[in-house]
Tab-separated table of C-alpha atoms and ligand atoms in Angstrom:
chain	number	residue	atom	x	y	z
A	19	UNK	CA	126.862	-2.927	-90.514
A	20	UNK	CA	129.680	-5.593	-90.467
A	21	UNK	CA	130.907	-7.096	-87.286
A	22	UNK	CA	133.474	-5.234	-85.409
A	23	UNK	CA	136.733	-6.357	-85.975
A	24	UNK	CA	139.279	-6.052	-82.873
A	25	UNK	CA	143.064	-5.530	-82.827
A	26	UNK	CA	143.084	-8.281	-80.888
A	27	UNK	CA	140.541	-11.387	-79.998
A	28	UNK	CA	141.917	-13.727	-77.257
A	29	UNK	CA	138.941	-15.433	-76.823
A	30	UNK	CA	139.055	-17.112	-80.053
A	31	UNK	CA	142.466	-19.401	-78.804
A	32	UNK	CA	140.765	-19.915	-75.441
A	33	UNK	CA	137.275	-21.376	-77.167
A	34	UNK	CA	139.220	-23.572	-79.621
A	35	UNK	CA	141.706	-25.035	-76.944
A	36	UNK	CA	139.445	-24.916	-74.176
A	37	UNK	CA	139.582	-28.470	-72.971
A	38	UNK	CA	143.317	-28.681	-72.974
A	39	UNK	CA	143.616	-25.124	-71.015
A	40	UNK	CA	141.372	-26.427	-68.481
A	41	UNK	CA	142.945	-29.692	-68.030
A	42	UNK	CA	146.428	-28.146	-67.586
A	43	UNK	CA	145.128	-25.749	-64.981
A	44	UNK	CA	143.218	-28.532	-63.005
A	45	UNK	CA	146.398	-30.613	-62.933
A	46	UNK	CA	148.007	-27.597	-61.000
A	47	UNK	CA	145.005	-27.865	-58.927
A	48	UNK	CA	145.089	-31.221	-57.894
A	49	UNK	CA	148.520	-30.761	-56.870
A	50	UNK	CA	148.276	-27.502	-55.496
A	51	UNK	CA	151.354	-26.535	-56.953
A	52	UNK	CA	150.711	-22.834	-57.174
A	53	UNK	CA	153.485	-20.804	-56.956
A	54	UNK	CA	156.609	-21.742	-58.735
A	55	UNK	CA	156.827	-25.789	-58.588
A	56	UNK	CA	156.298	-28.721	-60.850
A	57	UNK	CA	154.492	-26.969	-63.702
A	58	UNK	CA	156.525	-23.897	-63.451
A	59	UNK	CA	159.685	-25.856	-63.502
A	60	UNK	CA	158.951	-27.827	-66.696
A	61	UNK	CA	157.792	-24.590	-68.660
A	62	UNK	CA	161.347	-23.270	-67.808
A	63	UNK	CA	162.751	-26.491	-69.447
A	64	UNK	CA	160.694	-26.469	-72.223
A	65	UNK	CA	161.367	-22.664	-73.087
A	66	UNK	CA	165.168	-22.613	-72.828
A	67	UNK	CA	164.969	-25.805	-75.238
A	68	UNK	CA	162.864	-23.811	-77.923
A	69	UNK	CA	164.758	-20.679	-77.493
A	70	UNK	CA	168.239	-22.806	-77.392
A	71	UNK	CA	169.814	-21.587	-74.412
A	72	UNK	CA	170.800	-23.762	-71.308
A	73	UNK	CA	168.456	-22.378	-68.801
A	74	UNK	CA	165.480	-20.413	-68.428
A	75	UNK	CA	164.020	-18.549	-65.095
A	76	UNK	CA	160.209	-18.234	-65.195
A	77	UNK	CA	159.312	-14.833	-63.308
A	78	UNK	CA	156.114	-13.232	-62.510
A	79	UNK	CA	155.818	-10.811	-65.695
A	80	UNK	CA	158.191	-9.241	-68.184
A	81	UNK	CA	159.253	-6.214	-66.283
A	82	UNK	CA	160.482	-8.102	-63.494
A	83	UNK	CA	162.691	-10.141	-66.097
A	84	UNK	CA	164.134	-6.527	-67.282
A	85	UNK	CA	164.629	-5.806	-63.705
A	86	UNK	CA	166.395	-8.976	-62.426
A	87	UNK	CA	168.703	-9.140	-65.648
A	88	UNK	CA	170.126	-5.807	-64.408
A	89	UNK	CA	170.408	-6.799	-61.058
A	90	UNK	CA	172.106	-9.900	-62.145
A	91	UNK	CA	174.752	-7.887	-64.267
A	92	UNK	CA	175.464	-5.837	-61.378
A	93	UNK	CA	173.432	-2.402	-62.474
A	94	UNK	CA	172.934	-0.205	-59.887
A	95	UNK	CA	173.403	3.573	-58.773
A	96	UNK	CA	175.651	5.489	-61.003
A	97	UNK	CA	175.326	3.407	-63.727
A	98	UNK	CA	173.967	4.479	-67.208
A	99	UNK	CA	171.963	1.337	-69.572
A	100	UNK	CA	171.375	2.559	-73.104
A	101	UNK	CA	167.827	1.740	-74.227
A	102	UNK	CA	165.546	2.569	-77.486
A	103	UNK	CA	163.303	5.753	-77.397
A	104	UNK	CA	160.411	3.630	-78.851
A	105	UNK	CA	159.601	0.878	-76.989
A	106	UNK	CA	157.297	-0.126	-74.191
A	107	UNK	CA	158.350	1.953	-71.194
A	108	UNK	CA	159.051	-1.168	-69.196
A	109	UNK	CA	162.155	-1.499	-71.014
A	110	UNK	CA	163.436	1.226	-68.976
A	111	UNK	CA	161.949	0.596	-66.102
A	112	UNK	CA	163.996	-2.676	-65.066
A	113	UNK	CA	166.950	-0.221	-65.402
A	114	UNK	CA	165.580	2.610	-63.170
A	115	UNK	CA	164.317	0.055	-60.608
A	116	UNK	CA	168.104	-0.725	-59.942
A	117	UNK	CA	168.886	3.074	-59.088
A	118	UNK	CA	170.791	3.368	-62.700
A	119	UNK	CA	169.727	5.995	-65.185
A	120	UNK	CA	168.183	4.751	-69.026
A	121	UNK	CA	169.572	6.631	-71.736
A	122	UNK	CA	167.390	6.862	-74.868
A	123	UNK	CA	168.843	6.207	-78.254
A	124	UNK	CA	166.950	6.812	-81.370
A	125	UNK	CA	165.507	4.044	-83.649
A	126	UNK	CA	166.327	4.098	-87.789
A	127	UNK	CA	163.983	5.846	-89.847
A	128	UNK	CA	162.659	2.404	-91.395
A	129	UNK	CA	163.423	-0.659	-89.089
A	130	UNK	CA	162.031	1.262	-86.520
A	131	UNK	CA	164.703	-0.864	-84.348
A	132	UNK	CA	167.293	0.795	-82.438
A	133	UNK	CA	169.835	3.047	-84.125
A	134	UNK	CA	173.552	1.522	-83.713
A	135	UNK	CA	174.629	5.074	-84.619
A	136	UNK	CA	172.548	6.572	-82.323
A	137	UNK	CA	173.807	4.161	-79.460
A	138	UNK	CA	177.429	4.872	-79.873
A	139	UNK	CA	176.906	8.640	-79.372
A	140	UNK	CA	175.004	7.880	-76.273
A	141	UNK	CA	178.004	5.683	-74.605
A	142	UNK	CA	179.823	7.385	-71.588
A	143	UNK	CA	182.285	6.614	-69.352
A	144	UNK	CA	179.286	5.072	-66.872
A	145	UNK	CA	177.537	3.347	-69.583
A	146	UNK	CA	177.332	-0.268	-68.460
A	147	UNK	CA	175.424	-1.884	-71.328
A	148	UNK	CA	172.641	-2.047	-73.730
A	149	UNK	CA	168.887	-3.336	-73.788
A	150	UNK	CA	167.928	-3.866	-77.520
A	151	UNK	CA	163.861	-4.424	-78.089
A	152	UNK	CA	162.844	-6.531	-80.722
A	153	UNK	CA	160.090	-4.236	-81.344
A	154	UNK	CA	156.899	-5.260	-82.893
A	155	UNK	CA	158.175	-8.569	-83.350
A	156	UNK	CA	161.022	-7.462	-85.547
A	157	UNK	CA	164.686	-8.598	-84.256
A	158	UNK	CA	166.908	-5.580	-84.263
A	159	UNK	CA	170.147	-5.098	-85.825
A	160	UNK	CA	171.887	-7.395	-83.203
A	161	UNK	CA	175.696	-7.776	-85.066
A	162	UNK	CA	176.075	-4.119	-85.078
A	163	UNK	CA	175.199	-3.932	-81.057
A	164	UNK	CA	177.007	-6.448	-80.340
A	165	UNK	CA	179.999	-5.149	-82.181
A	166	UNK	CA	179.703	-1.653	-80.374
A	167	UNK	CA	179.053	-3.541	-77.212
A	168	UNK	CA	182.134	-5.596	-77.563
A	169	UNK	CA	184.316	-2.469	-78.684
A	170	UNK	CA	183.191	-0.579	-75.434
A	171	UNK	CA	183.067	-3.563	-72.864
A	172	UNK	CA	179.552	-3.637	-72.664
A	173	UNK	CA	176.900	-6.375	-72.056
A	174	UNK	CA	173.647	-6.686	-74.362
A	175	UNK	CA	170.344	-7.997	-72.870
A	176	UNK	CA	167.458	-8.643	-75.443
A	177	UNK	CA	163.899	-7.281	-74.502
A	178	UNK	CA	161.966	-9.916	-76.307
A	179	UNK	CA	158.839	-9.123	-74.613
A	180	UNK	CA	156.925	-8.984	-78.226
A	181	UNK	CA	158.958	-11.573	-80.217
A	182	UNK	CA	158.617	-14.977	-79.038
A	183	UNK	CA	159.689	-17.206	-82.074
A	184	UNK	CA	161.571	-14.137	-84.420
A	185	UNK	CA	164.504	-15.658	-85.687
A	186	UNK	CA	167.869	-13.401	-86.357
A	187	UNK	CA	169.968	-15.115	-88.725
A	188	UNK	CA	168.404	-18.335	-87.972
A	189	UNK	CA	168.370	-18.060	-84.204
A	190	UNK	CA	165.872	-17.801	-81.898
A	191	UNK	CA	165.846	-14.479	-80.028
A	192	UNK	CA	166.727	-14.620	-76.374
A	193	UNK	CA	169.688	-16.814	-77.041
A	194	UNK	CA	171.922	-14.238	-78.683
A	195	UNK	CA	172.669	-11.506	-75.961
A	196	UNK	CA	173.704	-12.124	-72.139
A	197	UNK	CA	169.966	-12.383	-71.153
A	198	UNK	CA	166.838	-12.792	-73.128
A	199	UNK	CA	163.728	-11.368	-71.495
A	200	UNK	CA	160.270	-12.355	-72.063
A	201	UNK	CA	156.925	-11.119	-71.198
A	202	UNK	CA	153.806	-13.606	-71.260
A	203	UNK	CA	151.243	-10.757	-70.686
A	204	UNK	CA	148.224	-11.577	-72.273
A	205	UNK	CA	148.200	-10.353	-76.049
A	206	UNK	CA	151.821	-11.349	-76.680
A	207	UNK	CA	152.739	-13.794	-79.302
A	208	UNK	CA	153.291	-16.364	-76.353
A	209	UNK	CA	150.650	-15.681	-73.274
A	210	UNK	CA	150.172	-16.950	-70.144
A	211	UNK	CA	146.222	-16.453	-68.514
A	212	UNK	CA	147.544	-13.502	-66.276
A	213	UNK	CA	151.001	-12.276	-65.755
A	214	UNK	CA	153.785	-14.435	-66.745
A	215	UNK	CA	157.865	-13.597	-67.824
A	216	UNK	CA	161.148	-15.576	-68.128
A	217	UNK	CA	165.073	-14.775	-68.318
A	218	UNK	CA	166.908	-16.680	-70.967
A	219	UNK	CA	170.631	-17.150	-70.917
A	220	UNK	CA	173.278	-19.402	-71.289
A	221	UNK	CA	175.404	-18.069	-67.973
A	222	UNK	CA	175.183	-20.673	-64.963
A	223	UNK	CA	176.018	-17.862	-62.708
A	224	UNK	CA	173.322	-15.127	-63.998
A	225	UNK	CA	170.961	-18.039	-64.040
A	226	UNK	CA	171.339	-18.998	-60.507
A	227	UNK	CA	171.402	-15.483	-59.223
A	228	UNK	CA	168.037	-14.563	-61.237
A	229	UNK	CA	166.596	-17.786	-59.724
A	230	UNK	CA	167.797	-16.814	-55.984
A	231	UNK	CA	166.715	-13.122	-56.327
A	232	UNK	CA	163.278	-14.011	-57.511
A	233	UNK	CA	162.720	-16.591	-54.420
A	234	UNK	CA	163.104	-14.205	-51.540
A	235	UNK	CA	166.736	-14.246	-51.994
A	236	UNK	CA	167.396	-18.060	-50.929
A	237	UNK	CA	168.707	-21.102	-52.238
A	238	UNK	CA	167.813	-22.700	-49.360
A	239	UNK	CA	164.512	-21.815	-47.689
A	240	UNK	CA	164.430	-20.084	-44.842
A	241	UNK	CA	168.248	-18.950	-45.372
A	242	UNK	CA	168.518	-15.568	-46.876
A	243	UNK	CA	171.770	-14.544	-48.669
A	244	UNK	CA	170.910	-11.180	-49.863
A	245	UNK	CA	167.583	-8.862	-50.114
A	246	UNK	CA	165.822	-10.662	-52.663
A	247	UNK	CA	161.893	-10.575	-54.599
A	248	UNK	CA	159.035	-12.595	-54.534
A	249	UNK	CA	158.837	-12.638	-58.422
A	250	UNK	CA	158.078	-16.536	-59.058
A	251	UNK	CA	156.113	-17.698	-61.767
A	252	UNK	CA	152.826	-19.251	-60.759
A	253	UNK	CA	152.002	-22.794	-61.622
A	254	UNK	CA	148.761	-22.203	-63.242
A	255	UNK	CA	150.703	-19.927	-65.975
A	256	UNK	CA	153.492	-22.446	-66.271
A	257	UNK	CA	150.982	-25.312	-67.031
A	258	UNK	CA	148.948	-22.665	-69.490
A	259	UNK	CA	152.380	-21.695	-71.332
A	260	UNK	CA	153.479	-25.144	-71.841
A	261	UNK	CA	150.324	-25.728	-73.739
A	262	UNK	CA	150.647	-22.662	-75.739
A	263	UNK	CA	154.188	-23.524	-76.670
A	264	UNK	CA	153.214	-26.303	-78.369
A	265	UNK	CA	151.012	-24.040	-80.598
A	266	UNK	CA	153.445	-21.257	-81.033
A	267	UNK	CA	155.024	-22.414	-84.312
A	268	UNK	CA	151.470	-22.605	-85.762
A	269	UNK	CA	150.541	-18.912	-84.311
A	270	UNK	CA	153.718	-17.484	-85.987
A	271	UNK	CA	152.950	-18.966	-89.356
A	272	UNK	CA	149.745	-17.494	-89.265
A	273	UNK	CA	150.789	-14.320	-88.129
A	274	UNK	CA	153.385	-14.167	-90.975
A	275	UNK	CA	150.925	-15.144	-93.509
A	276	UNK	CA	148.707	-12.246	-92.481
A	277	UNK	CA	151.683	-9.527	-92.241
A	278	UNK	CA	153.029	-10.606	-95.425
A	279	UNK	CA	149.585	-10.192	-97.149
A	280	UNK	CA	149.044	-6.682	-95.355
A	281	UNK	CA	152.704	-5.962	-97.172
A	282	UNK	CA	151.516	-7.362	-100.146
A	283	UNK	CA	148.239	-6.136	-100.501
A	284	UNK	CA	148.196	-2.585	-99.023
A	285	UNK	CA	149.419	-0.161	-101.628
A	286	UNK	CA	147.782	3.299	-100.377
A	287	UNK	CA	150.778	5.702	-100.835
A	288	UNK	CA	149.747	7.705	-97.777
A	289	UNK	CA	150.667	4.244	-95.432
A	290	UNK	CA	153.906	3.605	-94.618
A	291	UNK	CA	155.294	0.066	-93.246
A	292	UNK	CA	158.015	-1.363	-91.379
A	293	UNK	CA	161.095	-2.425	-93.174
A	294	UNK	CA	161.978	-6.065	-92.175
A	295	UNK	CA	166.039	-6.959	-92.959
A	296	UNK	CA	166.504	-10.088	-94.711
A	297	UNK	CA	168.744	-11.701	-91.909
A	298	UNK	CA	165.646	-11.761	-89.560
A	299	UNK	CA	162.341	-13.579	-89.311
A	300	UNK	CA	159.830	-10.943	-87.700
A	301	UNK	CA	156.487	-12.575	-86.086
A	302	UNK	CA	154.471	-9.813	-86.847
A	303	UNK	CA	153.540	-8.999	-82.817
A	304	UNK	CA	152.199	-5.258	-83.662
A	305	UNK	CA	151.650	-4.872	-87.484
A	306	UNK	CA	152.565	-0.360	-87.290
A	307	UNK	CA	152.193	1.453	-90.103
A	308	UNK	CA	152.570	5.292	-90.115
A	309	UNK	CA	150.390	7.770	-91.802
A	310	UNK	CA	150.072	11.437	-92.007
A	311	UNK	CA	147.377	12.019	-89.961
A	312	UNK	CA	146.857	8.854	-87.486
A	313	UNK	CA	144.237	10.157	-85.218
A	314	UNK	CA	142.274	10.767	-88.183
A	315	UNK	CA	143.283	7.234	-89.614
A	316	UNK	CA	142.127	5.720	-86.130
A	317	UNK	CA	138.779	7.551	-86.592
A	318	UNK	CA	138.134	6.545	-90.126
A	319	UNK	CA	138.799	2.756	-89.416
A	320	UNK	CA	136.473	3.109	-86.303
A	321	UNK	CA	133.925	4.058	-88.535
A	322	UNK	CA	134.574	0.862	-90.665
A	323	UNK	CA	134.162	-0.874	-87.617
A	324	UNK	CA	137.866	-1.542	-87.468
A	325	UNK	CA	139.790	-1.115	-83.939
A	326	UNK	CA	143.097	0.170	-84.326
A	327	UNK	CA	145.277	1.587	-81.960
A	328	UNK	CA	148.779	3.673	-81.364
A	329	UNK	CA	152.278	2.042	-80.296
A	330	UNK	CA	153.088	4.241	-78.499
A	331	UNK	CA	151.768	7.814	-78.688
A	332	UNK	CA	154.548	9.140	-76.578
A	333	UNK	CA	158.123	8.082	-76.787
A	334	UNK	CA	159.642	7.344	-73.524
A	335	UNK	CA	162.501	9.958	-73.537
A	336	UNK	CA	159.395	12.462	-73.601
A	337	UNK	CA	157.170	10.605	-70.697
A	338	UNK	CA	156.574	12.707	-67.683
A	339	UNK	CA	158.199	9.701	-65.729
A	340	UNK	CA	161.475	10.804	-66.986
A	341	UNK	CA	161.389	14.566	-67.122
A	342	UNK	CA	163.752	14.944	-64.626
A	343	UNK	CA	166.572	13.912	-67.170
A	344	UNK	CA	165.833	16.771	-69.299
A	345	UNK	CA	165.319	15.586	-72.745
A	346	UNK	CA	163.691	17.662	-75.029
A	347	UNK	CA	161.693	16.925	-78.266
A	348	UNK	CA	163.902	17.056	-81.277
A	349	UNK	CA	166.451	14.736	-79.367
A	350	UNK	CA	165.535	11.276	-80.565
A	351	UNK	CA	163.586	12.221	-84.170
A	352	UNK	CA	162.782	9.487	-85.408
A	353	UNK	CA	161.010	7.850	-82.435
A	354	UNK	CA	159.201	11.143	-82.330
A	355	UNK	CA	158.096	10.884	-85.790
A	356	UNK	CA	156.924	7.036	-85.095
A	357	UNK	CA	155.118	8.392	-81.957
A	358	UNK	CA	153.241	10.945	-83.769
A	359	UNK	CA	152.348	8.948	-86.934
A	360	UNK	CA	151.918	5.418	-85.870
A	361	UNK	CA	148.715	3.046	-86.316
A	362	UNK	CA	148.643	-0.509	-85.185
A	363	UNK	CA	146.490	-2.408	-87.531
A	364	UNK	CA	144.427	-5.507	-86.391
A	365	UNK	CA	146.475	-8.673	-86.321
A	366	UNK	CA	146.371	-11.835	-84.499
A	367	UNK	CA	146.636	-15.486	-85.450
A	368	UNK	CA	142.848	-16.190	-85.275
A	369	UNK	CA	141.868	-13.628	-87.708
A	370	UNK	CA	139.922	-14.833	-90.533
A	371	UNK	CA	140.791	-14.397	-94.299
A	372	UNK	CA	137.672	-12.240	-95.036
A	373	UNK	CA	138.790	-9.798	-91.905
A	374	UNK	CA	142.133	-9.528	-93.257
A	375	UNK	CA	140.662	-8.431	-96.890
A	376	UNK	CA	138.388	-5.877	-94.823
A	377	UNK	CA	141.509	-4.432	-93.353
A	378	UNK	CA	143.266	-4.214	-96.532
A	379	UNK	CA	140.200	-2.925	-98.416
A	380	UNK	CA	139.754	-0.055	-95.779
A	381	UNK	CA	143.253	0.955	-95.638
A	382	UNK	CA	143.493	1.139	-99.750
A	383	UNK	CA	140.217	3.129	-99.666
A	384	UNK	CA	141.635	5.754	-97.306
A	385	UNK	CA	141.885	9.202	-98.852
A	386	UNK	CA	143.808	11.023	-95.897
A	387	UNK	CA	142.236	13.710	-93.796
A	388	UNK	CA	140.193	16.233	-95.028
A	389	UNK	CA	141.862	19.609	-95.164
A	390	UNK	CA	140.466	22.206	-93.194
A	391	UNK	CA	139.549	25.477	-95.337
B	21	PLP	C1	155.192	-5.905	-72.530
B	21	PLP	C2	156.360	-5.273	-72.818
B	21	PLP	C3	156.957	-5.410	-71.671
B	21	PLP	C4	156.651	-5.825	-70.147
B	21	PLP	O1	156.332	-6.957	-69.791
B	21	PLP	P1	154.934	-7.651	-68.565
B	21	PLP	O2	155.219	-8.700	-68.716
B	21	PLP	O3	153.731	-6.509	-69.129
B	21	PLP	O4	155.802	-6.715	-67.498
B	21	PLP	C5	158.360	-4.920	-71.472
B	21	PLP	N1	158.965	-4.740	-72.575
B	21	PLP	C6	158.410	-4.784	-73.679
B	21	PLP	C7	158.743	-4.060	-75.297
B	21	PLP	C8	156.725	-5.114	-73.852
B	21	PLP	O5	156.133	-5.234	-75.132
């Protein structure tokens, strides 16, 4: 029996750069700069320089990044913010935490990214803005979303949680909208040894407000100007992220090489892949395909000792948490199709060529579910 291929294996990165990571963590410990502090601040500067924004505010996770972005933009009770139906649920949480209502738009049938036509139909008097998600590492159609937003006086926030280092018309994601929200959850393209996130922006006012909110509502210690939160980035995470950021281009190149290989070599007509528009550089955070019977496909791959999973099996508008919003099956048909047919193949930078080959072969040898008599 051949070795198991995991969907993602973080131990290989740690083993490859162990000494460097441990040295960075030790430096934080020597200075006891544990919460915020020099190492977190330094990573903020490095990330802003990398993304090409004036500011980056490190926070404790990506969900907080989205929450603080909504607060900085003045979103609150009675407001609506349009988000895609097919995304990780946290995109919508940031809206809900403020007391506002997420309104779910469908995705396109080929890029699987937020559909500008669907967004346009969801705009009401209450709409404040749009959160686009660069889902699976594929930049969404920013130009079209920006144009709609400008016509209606709305903000555009980018959820970059899955797309660190992706490019849209040559620009880094996170530098396009009013605010960019990043997650450094383990397994994201750029990840911390725990939880982490960041909000990037060129706007000084937003940056200062987010910095105050994440820091218990104060600019000066023990003087609290508004009700704030404890959402600072930890020093250890900042130090680890500064090491990882140096490798991000290398990791991205490897992800792209594997992603392109899957596109070229997987030729099974039962398998459909995401379409990547030419004005973008996707970074293959997740390599998602659709098949007629995804449960059967995952079982089949498991028999080949290849771990796959599904991103995501239930679209946001049909989650129980949002049952009170009254959505029905059929409201976002493309997102629903994706949810009931998606499979995520193994893909991570340290995957070996022989493993990529095995995944390709298994995909091409898949015959489809046996029809029940
Ligand atoms: C991971 C993720 C988040 C949440 O980030 P956390 O750091 O886990 O809080 C938000 N949106 C998307 C699209 C994500 O993939």
